[in-house]
Amino acid sequence: MPVLVMKFGGTSVANLDRIRRAAKRVGVEVAKGYDVIVIVSAMSGKTNELVGWVNETSPLYDAREYDAVVSSGENVTAGLMALTLQEMDIPARSWQGWQVPVQTTSAHASARIEDIPPANIEAKFAEGMRVAVVAGFQGVSPEGRITTLGRGGSDTTAVAFAAAFKAERCDIYTDVDGVYTTDPRISSKARKLDKIAFEEMLELASLGAKVLQTRSVELAMRYKVKLRVLSSFEEQSDEAGTLVCDEEEVMENRPVSGIAYSRDEAKMTLISVADRPGIAAAIFGPLSEAGINVDMIIQNIAEDGRTDMTFSCPTEQVARAEKAMEEAKTSGTINYHNLVADTDVAKVSAVGIGMRSQSGVAATMFKTLSDEGINIKVIATSEIKISVLIDRKYMELAVQALHDAFELEKAA
Ligand code: ADP
Ligand code: ASP
Ligand code: MG
């Protein structure tokens, strides 16, 4: 029988009533003749609560135990979803990651899926099971320890299952009815897109649009998974939501397709480092080894052989970045006057494959921010995106102004 993957995010399984509603959606697809793999998140707020408990117990926690704790939210919803389906006379059972098994790397808290052997679940489908309810976000390491895939990781579980089982489609059910031109919580003028290209979705996700985890988009692109985002709160047709697809399938030709933001950025400046060959390697090598996700970088003009180096990284990694720099200073590989961390910044980005062929996007972006009196602290560009770092207090204003400037309220 054809296989369908359906993923329900935290708000879609937030309580027993919501789980029943999601189960009804699953029932509709089962009735159409699909064998269904349901991927569930923890109930909304649960993972945050578990992370909080870990941090309170042990600030510099053992990541293996962090994973043991934070993966547990999904176990509860998987069992409850299986029970709900059984109550509807649909043969279903739950699977934790290790039971499938979802084999991952040992990078605790940000593990990558390496393989999902389909044999165990396929054997149960052959015996008459119609729905496999899998706990998202979790897997098992080569050492046999429970791992998690990073926040938002159930999206990645879903796409990885769709690839492993050659599913006809991977439907991501969430609390919005698709991918919008920007976060609808920030701008009431945000418009739902019927289709979005993989490359654009990848940039939007990595620049902060939480609607899909970045890695899930990467996997969908690589394994050609038909990926759809839709709402679990409304009745849905087969055409509902947003289809994430190849560039050729998207007919629109706007320079900008969406505006993303990330609140959790910090701007770090190393004051007065030696301006010499190898200085960037001496700074960013240790940062990379410490697992810091450096995004934007600027090196100022040198004066008297000294310069300042600025980079951005997630706010939660500031302490680790400071430690890595102090260690490099102590060991003598770099020398700097001091390290200034500005954690009151946010990153706002415009994304669009149309930028490749249309000029003037950067100019429009800078003029728009300037008209609003917003100072740009750092700029980074790639072929299909322009990002700026600004004071966090202007973040929403910047998103709305850019949404207006690129006339995204006319998108569809
Ligand atoms: P789930 O719990 O279902 O995984 P998430 O909270 O992870 O849901 O993702 C959905 C949220 O992503 C939406 O509620 C919305 O606020 C946010 N979001 C950010 N950017 C966008 C965007 N461009 N389009 C749609 N939603 C977005
Ligand atoms: N429950 C996990 C989180 O909140 C994974 C997910 O929902 O995708 O990050
Ligand atoms: Mg999510």
Coordinates of N, CA and C and ligand atoms in Angstrom, one line a residue, residues 7-13 41-42 44 151-155 172-186 190-193 196 201 204 208-213 229-230 232-233 242 257-261, ligand 1:
K7 N 3.0 14.6 10.0 CA 3.7 15.1 11.3 C 2.8 16.1 12.0
F8 N 2.6 15.9 13.2 CA 1.8 16.9 14.0 C 2.7 17.6 15.0
G9 N 2.8 18.9 14.9 CA 3.6 19.7 15.9 C 3.0 19.9 17.2
G10 N 3.7 20.5 18.1 CA 3.3 20.7 19.5 C 1.9 21.2 19.7
T11 N 1.5 22.3 19.0 CA 0.2 22.8 19.3 C -0.9 21.9 18.7
S12 N -0.5 21.0 17.7 CA -1.5 20.1 17.1 C -1.8 18.9 18.0
V13 N -0.9 18.7 19.0 CA -1.2 17.6 20.0 C -1.1 18.1 21.4
S41 N 5.2 15.5 17.8 CA 6.0 16.3 18.7 C 5.5 16.1 20.1
A42 N 6.2 16.7 21.1 CA 5.7 16.7 22.5 C 4.6 17.7 22.5
S44 N 2.7 21.1 23.3 CA 3.3 22.4 23.2 C 3.7 22.8 24.6
R151 N 16.3 21.5 18.4 CA 14.9 22.0 18.5 C 14.2 22.1 17.2
G152 N 13.0 21.7 17.2 CA 12.2 21.6 15.9 C 12.5 20.3 15.2
G153 N 13.2 19.4 15.8 CA 13.7 18.2 15.0 C 12.7 17.2 14.6
S154 N 11.4 17.3 15.0 CA 10.4 16.4 14.5 C 10.1 16.6 13.1
D155 N 10.3 17.8 12.6 CA 10.2 18.0 11.1 C 11.1 17.1 10.4
I172 N 3.3 18.2 6.9 CA 3.6 18.8 8.2 C 2.4 19.6 8.7
Y173 N 1.7 19.1 9.7 CA 0.6 19.8 10.2 C 1.0 20.7 11.4
T174 N 0.7 22.0 11.3 CA 1.1 22.9 12.3 C 0.0 23.9 12.7
D175 N 0.4 25.0 13.3 CA -0.7 25.9 13.7 C -0.9 27.1 12.8
V176 N -0.2 27.0 11.6 CA -0.5 28.0 10.5 C -0.8 27.2 9.3
D177 N -1.5 27.8 8.3 CA -2.0 27.0 7.2 C -1.0 26.9 6.1
G178 N 0.3 27.2 6.3 CA 1.3 27.1 5.3 C 2.5 28.0 5.6
V179 N 3.3 28.1 4.6 CA 4.5 29.0 4.7 C 4.0 30.4 4.2
Y180 N 4.3 31.4 5.0 CA 3.9 32.8 4.7 C 5.1 33.6 4.3
T181 N 4.8 34.8 3.7 CA 5.8 35.7 3.3 C 6.7 36.2 4.4
T182 N 6.1 36.2 5.6 CA 6.8 36.4 6.9 C 6.0 35.8 8.0
D183 N 6.6 35.8 9.2 CA 5.8 35.2 10.3 C 4.5 35.9 10.5
P184 N 3.4 35.2 10.3 CA 2.1 35.9 10.5 C 1.9 36.5 11.9
R185 N 2.7 36.1 12.8 CA 2.5 36.6 14.2 C 3.1 38.0 14.2
I186 N 4.0 38.4 13.3 CA 4.7 39.7 13.3 C 4.0 40.6 12.4
A190 N 1.1 39.5 6.2 CA 1.8 38.3 5.7 C 0.8 37.5 4.8
R191 N 1.3 37.0 3.7 CA 0.4 36.2 2.8 C 0.9 34.8 2.7
K192 N 0.0 33.8 2.6 CA 0.4 32.4 2.5 C 0.9 32.2 1.0
L193 N 1.9 31.4 0.9 CA 2.5 31.1 -0.4 C 1.9 29.7 -0.8
I196 N 6.7 27.2 -2.6 CA 8.0 27.9 -2.3 C 9.1 26.9 -2.7
M201 N 13.1 28.1 0.9 CA 12.7 27.6 2.2 C 13.9 27.3 3.1
L204 N 15.1 30.6 4.4 CA 14.1 31.2 5.4 C 14.3 30.4 6.7
G208 N 15.8 31.8 10.5 CA 14.9 32.0 11.7 C 13.5 31.6 11.5
A209 N 13.0 31.4 10.3 CA 11.5 31.0 10.2 C 11.3 29.6 10.7
K210 N 10.7 29.5 11.9 CA 10.7 28.3 12.7 C 9.7 27.3 12.1
V211 N 9.0 27.6 11.0 CA 7.9 26.7 10.5 C 8.5 25.4 10.1
L212 N 9.7 25.3 9.6 CA 10.3 24.0 9.3 C 11.8 24.0 9.8
Q213 N 12.2 22.9 10.4 CA 13.6 22.9 10.8 C 14.5 22.8 9.6
V229 N 3.3 21.9 4.0 CA 3.0 22.5 5.3 C 1.5 22.9 5.3
L230 N 0.8 22.5 6.3 CA -0.6 22.8 6.4 C -1.1 22.8 7.8
S232 N -3.4 22.0 11.1 CA -4.2 20.9 11.7 C -5.5 21.4 12.3
F233 N -5.7 22.7 12.2 CA -6.8 23.4 12.9 C -8.0 23.5 12.0
T242 N 1.0 24.8 1.8 CA 2.1 25.3 0.9 C 2.9 24.1 0.5
S257 N 10.9 36.7 -1.8 CA 9.7 35.9 -1.5 C 9.3 35.9 -0.1
G258 N 10.3 36.2 0.8 CA 10.0 36.2 2.2 C 10.9 37.0 3.1
I259 N 10.5 37.4 4.3 CA 11.3 38.1 5.2 C 11.4 37.2 6.5
A260 N 12.6 36.9 6.9 CA 12.8 36.1 8.1 C 13.5 36.9 9.2
Y261 N 13.3 36.5 10.4 CA 14.0 37.2 11.5 C 14.5 36.2 12.5
Ligands
ADP1 P1 5.1 23.2 15.4 O1 4.9 23.1 16.9 O2 3.8 22.7 14.7 O3 6.3 22.5 14.9 P2 6.4 25.7 15.2 O4 6.0 26.7 16.2 O5 7.7 25.0 15.2 O6 5.2 24.7 15.0 O7 6.3 26.5 13.7 C1 5.1 27.2 13.4 C2 5.3 28.7 13.6 O8 6.3 29.2 12.8 C3 4.1 29.5 13.3 O9 3.2 29.6 14.4 C4 4.7 30.9 13.0 O10 4.6 31.8 14.1 C5 6.2 30.6 12.8 N1 6.7 31.1 11.5 C6 7.8 31.9 11.4 N2 8.0 32.3 10.1 C7 7.0 31.8 9.4 C8 6.6 31.8 8.0 N3 7.3 32.5 7.1 N4 5.5 31.2 7.6 C9 4.7 30.5 8.5 N5 5.0 30.4 9.9 C10 6.1 31.0 10.3

